[in-house]
Each structure stands twice: as C-alpha cells, then as structure tokens.
CSV table of C-alpha atoms in Angstrom, one decimal:
chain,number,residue,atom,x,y,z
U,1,UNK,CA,9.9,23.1,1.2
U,2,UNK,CA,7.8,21.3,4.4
U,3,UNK,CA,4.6,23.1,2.8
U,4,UNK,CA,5.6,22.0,-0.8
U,5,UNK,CA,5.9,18.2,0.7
U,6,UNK,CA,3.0,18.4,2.8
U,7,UNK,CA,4.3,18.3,6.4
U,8,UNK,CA,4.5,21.6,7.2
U,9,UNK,CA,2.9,22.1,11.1
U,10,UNK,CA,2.1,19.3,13.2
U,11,UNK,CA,1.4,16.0,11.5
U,12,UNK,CA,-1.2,14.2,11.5
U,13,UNK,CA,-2.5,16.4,14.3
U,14,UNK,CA,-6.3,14.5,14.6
U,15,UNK,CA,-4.9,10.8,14.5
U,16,UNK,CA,-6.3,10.3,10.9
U,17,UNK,CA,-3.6,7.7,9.9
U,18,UNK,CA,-4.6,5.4,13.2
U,19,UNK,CA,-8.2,5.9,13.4
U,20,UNK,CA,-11.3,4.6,11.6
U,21,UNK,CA,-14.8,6.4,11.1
U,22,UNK,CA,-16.6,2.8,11.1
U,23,UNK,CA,-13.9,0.6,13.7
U,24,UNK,CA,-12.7,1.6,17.1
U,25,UNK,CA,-8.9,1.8,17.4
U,26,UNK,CA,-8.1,-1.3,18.8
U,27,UNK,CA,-10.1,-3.5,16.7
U,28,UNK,CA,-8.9,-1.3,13.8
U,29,UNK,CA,-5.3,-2.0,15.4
U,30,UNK,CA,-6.1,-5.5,15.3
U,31,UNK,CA,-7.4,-6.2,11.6
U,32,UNK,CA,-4.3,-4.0,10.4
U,33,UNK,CA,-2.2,-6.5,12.0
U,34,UNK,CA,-4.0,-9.7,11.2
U,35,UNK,CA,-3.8,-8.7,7.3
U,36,UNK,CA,0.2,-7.9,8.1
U,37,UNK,CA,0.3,-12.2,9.4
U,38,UNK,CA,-1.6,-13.3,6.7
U,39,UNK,CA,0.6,-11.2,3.7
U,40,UNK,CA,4.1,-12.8,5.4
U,41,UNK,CA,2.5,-16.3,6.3
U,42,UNK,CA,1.9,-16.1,2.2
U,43,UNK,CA,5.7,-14.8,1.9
U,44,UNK,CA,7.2,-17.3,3.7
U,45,UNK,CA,5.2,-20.5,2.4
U,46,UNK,CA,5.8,-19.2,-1.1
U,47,UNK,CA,9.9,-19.0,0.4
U,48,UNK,CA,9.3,-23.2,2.0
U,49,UNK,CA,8.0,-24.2,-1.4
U,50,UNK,CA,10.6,-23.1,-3.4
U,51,UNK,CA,13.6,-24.3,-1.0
U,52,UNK,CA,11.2,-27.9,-1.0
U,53,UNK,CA,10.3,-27.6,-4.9
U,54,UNK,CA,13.4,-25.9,-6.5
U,55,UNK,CA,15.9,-25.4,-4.3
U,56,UNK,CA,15.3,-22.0,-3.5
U,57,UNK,CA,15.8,-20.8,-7.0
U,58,UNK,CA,12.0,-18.8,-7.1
U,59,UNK,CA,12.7,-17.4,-3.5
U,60,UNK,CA,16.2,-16.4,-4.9
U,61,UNK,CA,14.5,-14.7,-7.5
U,62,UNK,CA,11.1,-12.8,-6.2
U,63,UNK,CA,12.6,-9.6,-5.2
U,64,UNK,CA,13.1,-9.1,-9.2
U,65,UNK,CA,9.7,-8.5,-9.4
U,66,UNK,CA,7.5,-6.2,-8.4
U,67,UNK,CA,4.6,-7.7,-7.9
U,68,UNK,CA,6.4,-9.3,-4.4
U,69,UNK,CA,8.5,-6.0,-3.6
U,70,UNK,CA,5.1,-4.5,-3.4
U,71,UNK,CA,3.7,-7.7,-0.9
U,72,UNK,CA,6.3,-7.2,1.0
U,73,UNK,CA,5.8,-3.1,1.2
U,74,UNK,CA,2.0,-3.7,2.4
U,75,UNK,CA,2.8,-6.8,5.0
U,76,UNK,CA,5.7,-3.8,6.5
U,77,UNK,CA,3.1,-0.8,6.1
U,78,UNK,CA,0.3,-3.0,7.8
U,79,UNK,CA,2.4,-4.7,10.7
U,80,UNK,CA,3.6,-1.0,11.1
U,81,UNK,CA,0.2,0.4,10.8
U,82,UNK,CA,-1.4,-2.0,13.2
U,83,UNK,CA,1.1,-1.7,15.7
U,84,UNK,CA,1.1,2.3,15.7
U,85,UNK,CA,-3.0,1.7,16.2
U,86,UNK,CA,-2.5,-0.5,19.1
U,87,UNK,CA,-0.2,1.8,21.1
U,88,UNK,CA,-2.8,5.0,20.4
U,89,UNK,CA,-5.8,2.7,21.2
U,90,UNK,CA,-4.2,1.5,25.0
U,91,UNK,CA,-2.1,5.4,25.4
U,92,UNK,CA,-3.5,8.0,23.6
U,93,UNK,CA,-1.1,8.9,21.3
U,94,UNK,CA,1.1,7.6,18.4
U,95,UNK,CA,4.7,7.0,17.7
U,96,UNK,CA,4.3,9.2,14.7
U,97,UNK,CA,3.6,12.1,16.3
U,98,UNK,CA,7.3,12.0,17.8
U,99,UNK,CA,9.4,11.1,14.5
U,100,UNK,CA,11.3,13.4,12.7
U,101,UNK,CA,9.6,15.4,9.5
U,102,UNK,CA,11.7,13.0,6.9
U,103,UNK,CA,10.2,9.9,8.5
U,104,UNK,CA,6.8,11.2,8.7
U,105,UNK,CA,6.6,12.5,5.0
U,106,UNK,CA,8.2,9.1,4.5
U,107,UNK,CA,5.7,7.2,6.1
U,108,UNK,CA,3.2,9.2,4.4
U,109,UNK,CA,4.7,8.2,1.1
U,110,UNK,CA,4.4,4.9,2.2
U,111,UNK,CA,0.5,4.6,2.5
U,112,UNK,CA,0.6,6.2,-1.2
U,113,UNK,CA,2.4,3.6,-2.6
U,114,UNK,CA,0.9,0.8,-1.0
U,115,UNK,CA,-2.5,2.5,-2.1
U,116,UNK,CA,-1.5,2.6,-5.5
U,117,UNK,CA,1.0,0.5,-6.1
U,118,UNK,CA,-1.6,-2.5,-5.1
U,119,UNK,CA,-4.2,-1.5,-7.5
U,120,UNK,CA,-1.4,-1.5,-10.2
U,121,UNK,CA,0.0,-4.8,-9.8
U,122,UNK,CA,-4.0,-6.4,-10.2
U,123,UNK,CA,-4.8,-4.0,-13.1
U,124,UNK,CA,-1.4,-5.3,-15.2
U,125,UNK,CA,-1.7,-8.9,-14.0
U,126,UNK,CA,-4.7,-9.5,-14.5
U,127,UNK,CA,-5.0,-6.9,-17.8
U,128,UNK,CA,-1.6,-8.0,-19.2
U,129,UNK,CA,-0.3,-11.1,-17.7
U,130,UNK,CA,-2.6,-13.9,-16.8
U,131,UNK,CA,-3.2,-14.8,-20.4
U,132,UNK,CA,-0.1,-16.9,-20.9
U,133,UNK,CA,0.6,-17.5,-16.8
U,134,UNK,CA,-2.3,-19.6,-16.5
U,135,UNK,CA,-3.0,-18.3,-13.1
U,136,UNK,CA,-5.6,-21.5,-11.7
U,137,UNK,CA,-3.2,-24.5,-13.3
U,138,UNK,CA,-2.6,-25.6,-9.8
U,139,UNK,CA,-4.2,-25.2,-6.3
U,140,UNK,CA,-0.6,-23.7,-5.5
U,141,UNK,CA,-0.7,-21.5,-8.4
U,142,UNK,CA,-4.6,-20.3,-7.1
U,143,UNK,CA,-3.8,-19.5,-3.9
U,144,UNK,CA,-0.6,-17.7,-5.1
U,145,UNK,CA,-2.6,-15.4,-7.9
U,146,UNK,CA,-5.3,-15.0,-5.4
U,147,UNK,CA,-3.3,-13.7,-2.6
U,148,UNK,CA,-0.7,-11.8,-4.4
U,149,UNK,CA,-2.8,-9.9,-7.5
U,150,UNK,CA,-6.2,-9.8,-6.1
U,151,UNK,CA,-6.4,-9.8,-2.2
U,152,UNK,CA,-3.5,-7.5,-2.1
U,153,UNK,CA,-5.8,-4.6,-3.3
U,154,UNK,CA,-8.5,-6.0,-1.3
U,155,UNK,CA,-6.3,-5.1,1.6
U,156,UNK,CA,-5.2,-1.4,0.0
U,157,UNK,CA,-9.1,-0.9,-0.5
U,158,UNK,CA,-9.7,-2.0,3.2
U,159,UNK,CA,-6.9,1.4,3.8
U,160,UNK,CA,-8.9,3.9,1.2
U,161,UNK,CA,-12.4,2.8,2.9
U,162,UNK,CA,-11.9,2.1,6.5
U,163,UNK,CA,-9.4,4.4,7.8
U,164,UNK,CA,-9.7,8.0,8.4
U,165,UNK,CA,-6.6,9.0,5.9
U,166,UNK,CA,-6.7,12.3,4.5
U,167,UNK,CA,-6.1,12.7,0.0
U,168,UNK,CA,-2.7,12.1,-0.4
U,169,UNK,CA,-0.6,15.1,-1.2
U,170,UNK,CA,0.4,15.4,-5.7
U,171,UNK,CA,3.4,15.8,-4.6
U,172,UNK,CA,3.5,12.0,-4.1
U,173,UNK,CA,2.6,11.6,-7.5
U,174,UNK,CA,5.8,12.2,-9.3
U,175,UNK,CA,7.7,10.4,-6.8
U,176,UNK,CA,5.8,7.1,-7.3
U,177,UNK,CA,6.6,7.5,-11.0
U,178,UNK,CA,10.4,7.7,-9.8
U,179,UNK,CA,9.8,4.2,-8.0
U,180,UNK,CA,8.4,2.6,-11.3
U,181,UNK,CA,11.7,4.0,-13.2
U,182,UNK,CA,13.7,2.9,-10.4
U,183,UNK,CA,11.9,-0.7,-10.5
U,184,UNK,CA,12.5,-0.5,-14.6
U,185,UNK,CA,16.4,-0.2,-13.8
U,186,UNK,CA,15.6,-2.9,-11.3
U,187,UNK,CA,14.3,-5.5,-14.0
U,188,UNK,CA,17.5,-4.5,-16.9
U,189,UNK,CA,20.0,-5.6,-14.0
U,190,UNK,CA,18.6,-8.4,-13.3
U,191,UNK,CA,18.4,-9.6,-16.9
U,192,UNK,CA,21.9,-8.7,-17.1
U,193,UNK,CA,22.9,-10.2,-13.9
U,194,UNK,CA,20.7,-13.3,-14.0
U,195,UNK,CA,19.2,-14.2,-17.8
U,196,UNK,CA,15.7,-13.6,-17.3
U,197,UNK,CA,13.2,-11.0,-18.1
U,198,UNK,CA,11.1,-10.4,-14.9
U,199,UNK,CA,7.8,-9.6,-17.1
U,200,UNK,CA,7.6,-10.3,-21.0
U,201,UNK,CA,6.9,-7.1,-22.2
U,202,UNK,CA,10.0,-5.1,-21.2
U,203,UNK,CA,12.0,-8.0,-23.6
U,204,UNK,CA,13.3,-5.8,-26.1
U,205,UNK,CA,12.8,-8.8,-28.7
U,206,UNK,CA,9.2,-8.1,-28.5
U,207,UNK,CA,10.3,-4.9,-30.0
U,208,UNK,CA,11.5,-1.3,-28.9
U,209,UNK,CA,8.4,0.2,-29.6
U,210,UNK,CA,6.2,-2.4,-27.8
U,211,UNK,CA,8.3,-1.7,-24.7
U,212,UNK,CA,8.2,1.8,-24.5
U,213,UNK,CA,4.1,2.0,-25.4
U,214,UNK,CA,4.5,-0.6,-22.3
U,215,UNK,CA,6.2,1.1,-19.8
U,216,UNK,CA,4.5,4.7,-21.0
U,217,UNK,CA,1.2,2.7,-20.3
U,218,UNK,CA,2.4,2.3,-17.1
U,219,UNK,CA,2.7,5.0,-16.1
U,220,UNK,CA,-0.6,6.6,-17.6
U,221,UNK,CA,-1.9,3.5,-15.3
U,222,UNK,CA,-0.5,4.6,-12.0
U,223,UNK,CA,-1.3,8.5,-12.6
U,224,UNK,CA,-4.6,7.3,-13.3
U,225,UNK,CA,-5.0,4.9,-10.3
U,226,UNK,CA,-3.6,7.8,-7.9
U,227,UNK,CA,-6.3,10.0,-9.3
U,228,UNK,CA,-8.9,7.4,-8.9
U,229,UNK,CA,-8.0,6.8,-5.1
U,230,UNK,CA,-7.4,10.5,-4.2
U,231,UNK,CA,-11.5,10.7,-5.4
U,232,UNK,CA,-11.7,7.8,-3.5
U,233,UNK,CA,-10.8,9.1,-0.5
U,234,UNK,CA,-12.8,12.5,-0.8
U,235,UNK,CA,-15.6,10.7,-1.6
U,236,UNK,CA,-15.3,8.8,1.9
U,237,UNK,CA,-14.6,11.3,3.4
U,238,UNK,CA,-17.8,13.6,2.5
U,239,UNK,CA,-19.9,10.5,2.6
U,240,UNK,CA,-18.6,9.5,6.3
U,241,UNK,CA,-18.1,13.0,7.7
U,242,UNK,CA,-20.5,15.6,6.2
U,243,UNK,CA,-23.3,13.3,5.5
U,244,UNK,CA,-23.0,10.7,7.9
U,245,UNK,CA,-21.5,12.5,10.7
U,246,UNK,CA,-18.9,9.6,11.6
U,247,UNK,CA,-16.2,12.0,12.7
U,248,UNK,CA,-14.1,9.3,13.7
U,249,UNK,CA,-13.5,6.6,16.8
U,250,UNK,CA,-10.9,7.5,18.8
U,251,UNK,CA,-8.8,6.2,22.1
U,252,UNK,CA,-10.7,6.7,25.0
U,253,UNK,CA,-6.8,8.0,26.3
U,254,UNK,CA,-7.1,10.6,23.5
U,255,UNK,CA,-8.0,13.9,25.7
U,256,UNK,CA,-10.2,16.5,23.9
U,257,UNK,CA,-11.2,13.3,21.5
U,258,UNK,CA,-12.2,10.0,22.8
U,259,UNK,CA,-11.7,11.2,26.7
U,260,UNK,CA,-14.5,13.5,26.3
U,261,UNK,CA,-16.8,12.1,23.9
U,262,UNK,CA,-15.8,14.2,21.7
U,263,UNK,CA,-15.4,14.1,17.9
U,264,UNK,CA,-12.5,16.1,15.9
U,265,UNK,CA,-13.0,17.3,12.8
U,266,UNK,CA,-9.7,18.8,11.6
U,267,UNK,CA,-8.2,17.8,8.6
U,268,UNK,CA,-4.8,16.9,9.1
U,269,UNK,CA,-2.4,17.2,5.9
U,270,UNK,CA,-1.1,13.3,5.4
C-alpha cells in the first residue's frame, strides 16, 4: 500500500520539496512566504470590502466556490512551504522528514492540487466565465480577477519551475478527481441551503445535458492539466539536472549536501 501511494522508504530523502536548482534555500524560503502574505492580504481585503460594501454577505459566501477554496489552499501550502524552507535553510533539515507517512503523502497531495488545481480555476474562468462577469468593470473587480484567476497560477508555475519537486505520483490523479466531485456536492448544498448557483453552468435550468458535458469537461481539463505539469516537471528536471547540471542549492547545515559542497542527485519519490 506505501509503494502503491508513493511513500514507501524515506521521504523526500534529498530535500526536493524545500530546495531550488536556481534559488538558495533561504531566499527560496523567503519568496514562498512572501507569495503566502500577498494571497491572504488579498483574502482578507476581499473579507473588509464585503463587511464595508455588503455587510459581509460575499465573505459569507466565498467558501461556496472554488475558485477561493483553492486561494486559500495555495496561501496554506505556501506559508507552510516557506516556513519548512526556512527551518532547513538555518538547521539542515525539515519538519517533514519527522511527520508520520499519512501526513507526508498528505502534504504531497497537497502540492498536487495546488499545481493543478491553480491552472484549472484560470483555464475555466477565463475559458468559461469571464464572458458575462465582466472581469475589468471596476478597479476592485481588476485586482480581484487578476489576483485570484491569473496570479494564482503564476504562483503554482513559480512551484513547477523553481523548486526541485519530483513528478507527482498517478496515484494523485484519481484522488484530485474525488476533490472536484466532492466540490460538485459542495455547490448542490449550497443551492439548497442558500438559493444560489455558485457557477452558471451546473444550473440544471441550463439543461441536464449541458451540465453533465460541463462537469465531464472538467474533468477531462484537470486529467489534462495534471498530465501537462507532470511533463512539466520532467522537462525541468532534465533541462536543470542532466543538461545544465544544477543539482540543486542546498543548506549549508545539510551534511553530505550543502556542508560539503556537494550536490545530490537522488530522486526522491514525492
């Protein structure tokens, strides 16, 4: 079962998940974390406008969709991130390599999604959505589309590109089409609990049909944009370490690594 779900043997054995082949780890450390102030200095003014504007009524109402659940999910994964960087930059070693085998698949899991799940919410926004939101009406409305549907995969991309991650495992596959389904339920409850249809095509006055090519289209989409970051990631990772011979920075605390000079070039199974 560990083998089947990727954690089998040490994890994450040559640092991969808090090291960079192009940033040393504090710095890396450092960016992770300022990207986790800017996504929950976003979350919090877009919570102050709506207690100023409508009461609270939008704040109330943005963990029904999932283009904030996901937000939220990358400002946690990067303040997270950052701070497991930091500690292995000043000790040597990481937090992770201590955690019990559920948390570390989990945390595994949890770069998947926000490395998919980002590239999602931009394709179907701005694919599917933006038509009919009018996304640039209003300098509020700007910076809201901006941040939320476009700089939010600048920030995943900044994860497929910089860091040192390994491909992520298929099993993750099937689990982040679980999430979607459990999202879907998600949305149905709170129609039925609240009035409202979160996103316009799952309304099943649009048609049962529509709905289903919808949320089949989905999750074509999200087995496609897994795909396309798993190549991603092999690509970097053949362009950085074959070619280019950036094996990686690593904490000059990190004995047998950055203590020595020395490069590592195991592949650890994240």
């Amino acid at each position: 079962m560990l083998q089947l779900l990727a954690i089998d043997g040490p994890f994450d054995p040559n640092h991969r998940l808090q090291t960079s082949w192009a940033l040393p780890p504090l710095l890396f450390g450092l960016v992770r974390l300022l990207f986790s102030v800017y996504i929950f200095q976003y979350l919090f003014y877009r919570i102050a406008y709506s207690a100023v504007t409508d009461g609270g009524l939008l704040a109330g109402q943005s963990f029904s969709y999932f283009t904030n659940i996901t937000y939220w999910s990358l400002g946690f994964y990067f303040a997270f991130a950052g701070f497991h960087t930091v500690i292995y930059a000043l000790r040597g070693t990481a937090p992770l390599q201590r955690w019990p085998k559920a948390l570390q698949f989990m945390h595994a899991l949890f770069y998947s999604s926000i490395t998919t799940f980002s590239f999602l919410v931009t394709i179907v926004y701005w694919g599917i959505l933006a038509d009919t939101d009018y996304p640039f009406l209003t300098t509020v409305s700007g910076y809201s589309n901006v941040s939320g549907h476009l700089l939010n995969s600048v920030f995943a991309f900044f994860e497929v590109a910089i860091a040192r991650t390994e491909r992520p495992p298929w099993i993750h596959l099937p689990l982040l089409v679980l999430f979607l389904a459990g999202y879907l339920a998600v949305a149905y409850i709170t129609y039925a609990t609240q009035g409202f249809y979160t996103y316009a095509f799952l309304n099943p006055a649009t048609g049962n049909g529509k709905v289903t090519a919808y949320c089949f289209g989905i999750v074509a989409a999200i087995c496609i944009v897994f795909a396309v970051v798993w190549l991603l990631i092999w690509a970097r990772l053949v362009v950085t370490e074959k070619y280019l011979g950036a094996k990686g920075k690593f904490s000059s605390r990190d004995r047998g690594r950055g203590g020595d000079g020395k490069g590592a070039a195991e592949v650890s199974k994240v």
